[in-house]
Tab-separated table of C-alpha atoms in Angstrom:
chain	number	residue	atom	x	y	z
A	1	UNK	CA	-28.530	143.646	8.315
A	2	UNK	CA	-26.125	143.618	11.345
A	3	UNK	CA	-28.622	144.456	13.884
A	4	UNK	CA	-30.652	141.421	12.230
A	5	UNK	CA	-27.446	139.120	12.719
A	6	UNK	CA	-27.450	140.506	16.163
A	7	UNK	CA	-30.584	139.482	17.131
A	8	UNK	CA	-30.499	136.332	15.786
A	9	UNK	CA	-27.462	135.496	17.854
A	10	UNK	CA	-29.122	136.693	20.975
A	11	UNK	CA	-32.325	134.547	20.088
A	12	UNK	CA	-29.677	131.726	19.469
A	13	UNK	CA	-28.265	132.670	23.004
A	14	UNK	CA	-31.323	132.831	24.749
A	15	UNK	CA	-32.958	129.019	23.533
A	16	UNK	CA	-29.721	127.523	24.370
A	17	UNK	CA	-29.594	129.479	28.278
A	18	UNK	CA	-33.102	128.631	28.789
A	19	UNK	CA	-34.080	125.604	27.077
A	20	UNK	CA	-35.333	122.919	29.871
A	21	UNK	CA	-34.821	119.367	30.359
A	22	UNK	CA	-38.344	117.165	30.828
A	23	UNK	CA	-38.819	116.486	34.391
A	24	UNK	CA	-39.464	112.973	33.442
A	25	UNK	CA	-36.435	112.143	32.446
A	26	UNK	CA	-34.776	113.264	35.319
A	27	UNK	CA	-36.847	112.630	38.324
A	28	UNK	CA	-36.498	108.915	40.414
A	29	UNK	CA	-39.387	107.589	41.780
A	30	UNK	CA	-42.634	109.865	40.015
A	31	UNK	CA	-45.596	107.077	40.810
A	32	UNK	CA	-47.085	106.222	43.777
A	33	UNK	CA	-46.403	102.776	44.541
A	34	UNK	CA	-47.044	100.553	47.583
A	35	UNK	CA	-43.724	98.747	48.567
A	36	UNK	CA	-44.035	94.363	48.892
A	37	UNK	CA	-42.124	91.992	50.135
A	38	UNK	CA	-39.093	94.330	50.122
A	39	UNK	CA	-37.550	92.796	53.381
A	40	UNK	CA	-37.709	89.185	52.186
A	41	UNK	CA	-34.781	89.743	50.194
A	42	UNK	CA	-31.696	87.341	51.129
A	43	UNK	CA	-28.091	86.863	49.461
A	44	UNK	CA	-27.301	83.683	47.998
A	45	UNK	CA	-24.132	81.679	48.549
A	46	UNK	CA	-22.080	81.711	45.257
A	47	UNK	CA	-19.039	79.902	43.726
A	48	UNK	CA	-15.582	81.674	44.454
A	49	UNK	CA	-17.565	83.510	47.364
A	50	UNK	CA	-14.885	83.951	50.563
A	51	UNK	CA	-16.660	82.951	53.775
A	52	UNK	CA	-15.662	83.508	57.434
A	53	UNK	CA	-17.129	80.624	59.006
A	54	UNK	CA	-16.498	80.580	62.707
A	55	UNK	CA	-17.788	77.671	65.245
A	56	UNK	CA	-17.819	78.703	69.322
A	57	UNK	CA	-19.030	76.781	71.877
A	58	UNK	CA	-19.403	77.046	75.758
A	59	UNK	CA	-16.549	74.467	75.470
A	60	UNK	CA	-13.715	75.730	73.435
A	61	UNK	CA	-11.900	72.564	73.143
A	62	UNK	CA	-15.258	70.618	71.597
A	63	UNK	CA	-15.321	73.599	69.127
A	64	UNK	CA	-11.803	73.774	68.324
A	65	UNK	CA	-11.578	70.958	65.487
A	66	UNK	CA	-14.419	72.728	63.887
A	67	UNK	CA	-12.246	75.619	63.473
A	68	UNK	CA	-9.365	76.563	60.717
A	69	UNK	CA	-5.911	76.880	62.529
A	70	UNK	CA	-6.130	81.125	62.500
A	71	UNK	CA	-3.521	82.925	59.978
A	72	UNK	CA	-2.527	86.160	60.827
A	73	UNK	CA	-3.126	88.718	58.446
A	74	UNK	CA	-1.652	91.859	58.520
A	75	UNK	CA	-4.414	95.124	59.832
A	76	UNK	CA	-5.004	98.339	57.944
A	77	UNK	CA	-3.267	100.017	60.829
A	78	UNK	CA	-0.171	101.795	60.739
A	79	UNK	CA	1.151	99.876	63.669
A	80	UNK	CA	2.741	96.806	62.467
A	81	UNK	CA	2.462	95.021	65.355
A	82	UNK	CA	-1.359	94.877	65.219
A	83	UNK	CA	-2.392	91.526	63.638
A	84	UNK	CA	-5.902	90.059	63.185
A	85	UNK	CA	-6.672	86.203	63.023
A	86	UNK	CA	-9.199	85.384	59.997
A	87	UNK	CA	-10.567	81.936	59.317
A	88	UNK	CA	-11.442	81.824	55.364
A	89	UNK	CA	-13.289	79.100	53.002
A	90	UNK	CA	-13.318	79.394	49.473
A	91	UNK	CA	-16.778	78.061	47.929
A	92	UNK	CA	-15.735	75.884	44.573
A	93	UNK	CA	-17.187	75.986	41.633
A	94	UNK	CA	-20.166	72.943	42.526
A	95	UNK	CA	-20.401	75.117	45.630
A	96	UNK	CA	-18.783	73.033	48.301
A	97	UNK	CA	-16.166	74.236	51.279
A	98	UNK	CA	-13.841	72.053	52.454
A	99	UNK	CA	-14.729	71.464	56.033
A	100	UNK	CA	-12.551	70.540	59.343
A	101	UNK	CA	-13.432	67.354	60.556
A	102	UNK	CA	-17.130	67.132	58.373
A	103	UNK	CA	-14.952	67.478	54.766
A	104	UNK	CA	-17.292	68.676	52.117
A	105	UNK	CA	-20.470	70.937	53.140
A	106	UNK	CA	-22.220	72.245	49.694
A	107	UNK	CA	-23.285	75.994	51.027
A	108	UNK	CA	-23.900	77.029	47.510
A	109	UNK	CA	-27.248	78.108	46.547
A	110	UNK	CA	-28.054	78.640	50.235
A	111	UNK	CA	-28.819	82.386	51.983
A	112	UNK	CA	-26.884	83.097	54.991
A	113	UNK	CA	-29.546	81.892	57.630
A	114	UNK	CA	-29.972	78.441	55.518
A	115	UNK	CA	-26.626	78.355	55.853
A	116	UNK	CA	-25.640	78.512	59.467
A	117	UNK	CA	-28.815	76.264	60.213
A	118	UNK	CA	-27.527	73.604	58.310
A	119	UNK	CA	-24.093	73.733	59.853
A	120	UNK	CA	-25.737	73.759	63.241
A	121	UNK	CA	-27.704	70.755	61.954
A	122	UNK	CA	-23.756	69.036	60.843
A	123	UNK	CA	-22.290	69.527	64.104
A	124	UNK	CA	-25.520	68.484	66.152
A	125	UNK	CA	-23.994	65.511	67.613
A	126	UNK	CA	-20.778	66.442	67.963
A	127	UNK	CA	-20.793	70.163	69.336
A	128	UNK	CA	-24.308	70.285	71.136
A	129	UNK	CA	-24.660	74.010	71.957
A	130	UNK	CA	-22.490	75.377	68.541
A	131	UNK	CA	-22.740	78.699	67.629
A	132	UNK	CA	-22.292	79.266	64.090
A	133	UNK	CA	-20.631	82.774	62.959
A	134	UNK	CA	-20.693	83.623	59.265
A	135	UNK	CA	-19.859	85.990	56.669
A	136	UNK	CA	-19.070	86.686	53.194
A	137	UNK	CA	-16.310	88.803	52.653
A	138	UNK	CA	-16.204	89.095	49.282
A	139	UNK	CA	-19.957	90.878	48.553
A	140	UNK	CA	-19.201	93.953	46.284
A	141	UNK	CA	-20.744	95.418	43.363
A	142	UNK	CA	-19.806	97.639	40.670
A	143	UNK	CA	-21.065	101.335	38.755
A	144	UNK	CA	-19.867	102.282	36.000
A	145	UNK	CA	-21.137	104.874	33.172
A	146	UNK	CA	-22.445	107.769	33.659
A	147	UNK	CA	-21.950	108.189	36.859
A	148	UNK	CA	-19.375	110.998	39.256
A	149	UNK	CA	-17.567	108.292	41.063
A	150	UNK	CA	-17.858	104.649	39.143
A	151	UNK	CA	-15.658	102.184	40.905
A	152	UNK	CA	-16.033	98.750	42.938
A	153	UNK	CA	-17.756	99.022	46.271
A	154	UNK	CA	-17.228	96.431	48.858
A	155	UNK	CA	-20.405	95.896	50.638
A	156	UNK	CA	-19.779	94.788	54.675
A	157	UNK	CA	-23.393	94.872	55.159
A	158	UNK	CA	-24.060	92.288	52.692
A	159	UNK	CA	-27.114	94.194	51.717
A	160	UNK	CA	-27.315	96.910	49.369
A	161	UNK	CA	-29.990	98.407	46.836
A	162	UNK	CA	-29.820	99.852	43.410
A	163	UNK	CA	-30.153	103.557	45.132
A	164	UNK	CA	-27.669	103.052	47.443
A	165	UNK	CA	-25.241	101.321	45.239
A	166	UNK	CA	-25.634	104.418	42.904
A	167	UNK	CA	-25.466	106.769	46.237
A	168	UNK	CA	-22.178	105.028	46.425
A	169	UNK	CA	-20.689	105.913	43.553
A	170	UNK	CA	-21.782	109.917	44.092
A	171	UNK	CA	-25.844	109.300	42.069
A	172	UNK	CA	-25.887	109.926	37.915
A	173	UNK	CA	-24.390	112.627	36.145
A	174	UNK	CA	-27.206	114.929	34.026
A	175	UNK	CA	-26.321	112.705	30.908
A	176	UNK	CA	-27.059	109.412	32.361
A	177	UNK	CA	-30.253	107.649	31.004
A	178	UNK	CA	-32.454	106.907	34.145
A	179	UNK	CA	-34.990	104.797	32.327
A	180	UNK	CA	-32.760	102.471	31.148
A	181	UNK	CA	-30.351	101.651	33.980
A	182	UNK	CA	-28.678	98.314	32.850
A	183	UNK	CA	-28.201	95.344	35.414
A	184	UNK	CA	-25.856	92.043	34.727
A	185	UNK	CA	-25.978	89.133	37.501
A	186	UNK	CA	-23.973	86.316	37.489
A	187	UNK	CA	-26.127	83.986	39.456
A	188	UNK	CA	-23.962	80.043	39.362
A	189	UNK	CA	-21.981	80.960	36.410
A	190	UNK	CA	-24.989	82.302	34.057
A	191	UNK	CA	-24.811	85.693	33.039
A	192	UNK	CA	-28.373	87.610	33.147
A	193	UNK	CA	-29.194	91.086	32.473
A	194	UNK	CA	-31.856	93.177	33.676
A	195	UNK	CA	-32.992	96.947	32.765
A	196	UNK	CA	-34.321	99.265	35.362
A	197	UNK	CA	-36.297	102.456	35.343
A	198	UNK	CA	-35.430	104.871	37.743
A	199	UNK	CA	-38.434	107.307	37.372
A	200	UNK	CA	-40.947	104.505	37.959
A	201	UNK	CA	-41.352	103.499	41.795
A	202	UNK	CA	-42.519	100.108	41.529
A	203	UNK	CA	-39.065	98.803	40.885
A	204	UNK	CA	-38.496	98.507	44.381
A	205	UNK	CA	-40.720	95.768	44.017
A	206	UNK	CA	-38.803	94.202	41.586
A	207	UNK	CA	-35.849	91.137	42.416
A	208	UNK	CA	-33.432	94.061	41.301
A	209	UNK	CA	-34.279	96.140	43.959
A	210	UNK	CA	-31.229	94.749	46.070
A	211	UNK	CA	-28.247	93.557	44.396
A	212	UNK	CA	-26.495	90.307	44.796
A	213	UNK	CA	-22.700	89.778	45.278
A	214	UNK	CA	-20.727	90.667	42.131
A	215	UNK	CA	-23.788	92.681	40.289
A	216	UNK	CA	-22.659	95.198	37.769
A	217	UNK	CA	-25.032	98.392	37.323
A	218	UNK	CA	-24.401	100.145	34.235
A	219	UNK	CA	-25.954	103.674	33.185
A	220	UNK	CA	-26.045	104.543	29.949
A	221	UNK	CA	-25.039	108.136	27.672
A	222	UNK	CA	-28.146	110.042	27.038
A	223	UNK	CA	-28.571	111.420	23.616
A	224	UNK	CA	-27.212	114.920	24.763
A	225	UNK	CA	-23.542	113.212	25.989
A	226	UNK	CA	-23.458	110.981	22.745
A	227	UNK	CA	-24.065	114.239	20.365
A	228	UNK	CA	-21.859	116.099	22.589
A	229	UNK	CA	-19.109	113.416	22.353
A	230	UNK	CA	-19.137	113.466	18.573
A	231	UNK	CA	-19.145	117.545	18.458
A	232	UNK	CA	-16.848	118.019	21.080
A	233	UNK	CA	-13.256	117.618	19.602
A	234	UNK	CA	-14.519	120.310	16.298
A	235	UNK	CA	-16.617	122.927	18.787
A	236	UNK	CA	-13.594	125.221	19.020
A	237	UNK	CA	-13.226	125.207	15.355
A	238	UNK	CA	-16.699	125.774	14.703
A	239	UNK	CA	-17.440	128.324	17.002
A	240	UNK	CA	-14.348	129.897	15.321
A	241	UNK	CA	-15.330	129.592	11.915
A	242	UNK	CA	-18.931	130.568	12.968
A	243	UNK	CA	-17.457	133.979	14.320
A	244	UNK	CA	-15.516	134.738	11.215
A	245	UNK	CA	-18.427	134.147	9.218
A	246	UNK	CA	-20.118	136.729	11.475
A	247	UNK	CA	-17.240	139.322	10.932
A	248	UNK	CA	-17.000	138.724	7.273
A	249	UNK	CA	-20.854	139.666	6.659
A	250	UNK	CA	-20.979	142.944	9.257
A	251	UNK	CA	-17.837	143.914	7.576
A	252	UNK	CA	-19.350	143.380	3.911
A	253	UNK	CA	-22.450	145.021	4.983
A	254	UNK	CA	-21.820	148.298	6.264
């Protein structure tokens, strides 16, 4: 009888050591896939997005009442002294900046390029060779779940993907669900959300592929980390209890 519980132990042992996950559930990318139209992708111009808009000319002084008055804002380096000037518009919430000289410019809705183009297109007659420098300052995303390092990333590229945004925050943990990666966008105050399957490639086809400004990626528990979470706090006593079970009957059957 106790080499019998013995070997059942081992065999218990064994299947939990050498069990394997499905390598579909775990692999990104398993199809072929052909990629389309991946470059075309360009950020939009959102409400409470912070824009640097700078306009130079050959002739400072035309450009000048184009231009904020510079604040100073205090660098990231440990020498005090070391200042940087920033020029800053806020986009409201119908989109609009308030602009020196041309007052209201609506930017929202608009990608980066349609953006400066249209500027160019304000200041035609009154700055004839401008040269329009943008950027948005704000772009971040988050990842949270089950991932190592979940946090808020700010973005200076103002281009990211869904891989690199989980890259970011150190790729899925072995309990994340990677067919069911979930996706909210707030495109002009509407909420949207969006799943994602990692182990299929043609979601790099897909308007999710990159993210927008402010997109949240959320990865879900697998079934293992939501069983485990429940059996957690009460696997020291049963492992306990399971051993003194296992005493009492080699002891009772000798």
């Amino acid at each position: 009888m106790k080499k019998g519980i013995t070997k059942l132990l081992i065999l218990l042992l064994s299947m939990l050591l050498f069990s394997c996950a499905s390598r579909e559930k775990l692999v990104y990318l398993q199809n072929e896939f052909n990629a389309q139209n991946v470059t075309q992708f360009q950020t939009r111009i959102q409400p409470d997005d912070v824009l640097m808009i700078i306009i130079s000319s050959e002739n400072p002084e035309v450009a000048a009442p184009y231009n904020l008055k510079s604040v100073a804002l205090q660098s990231n380096s440990d020498e005090s002294s070391q200042m940087q000037p920033t020029q800053t518009y806020i986009v409201d919430v119908e989109g609009n900046i308030e602009f020196p000289v041309l007052g209201k410019v609506k930017l929202g809705g608009l990608s980066k390029e349609e953006a400066v183009n249209y500027i160019k297109n304000l200041l035609e007659d009154h700055v004839k060779d401008a040269v329009v420098n943008l950027r948005i300052l704000n772009y971040k995303i988050s990842v949270l779940g089950e991932v190592k390092s979940p946090g808020t990333f700010s973005i200076p590229s103002e281009r990211v993907t869904v891989l690199e945004a989980l890259g970011k925050a150190g790729d899925l943990t072995i309990y994340g669900k990677r067919k069911n990666v979930l996706l909210i966008r707030d495109e002009n105050g509407v909420k949207s959300t969006h799943r994602i399957d990692l182990t299929k490639s043609d979601f790099i086809n897909s308007p999710y592929y990159y993210l927008a400004q402010n997109d949240v990626v959320y990865v879900e528990p697998n079934k293992t980390k939501i069983n485990s979470s429940a059996v957690g706090p009460n696997i020291a006593i049963g492992i306990s209890a399971l051993s003194l079970v296992v005493t009492i009957i080699a002891l009772t059957t000798r």
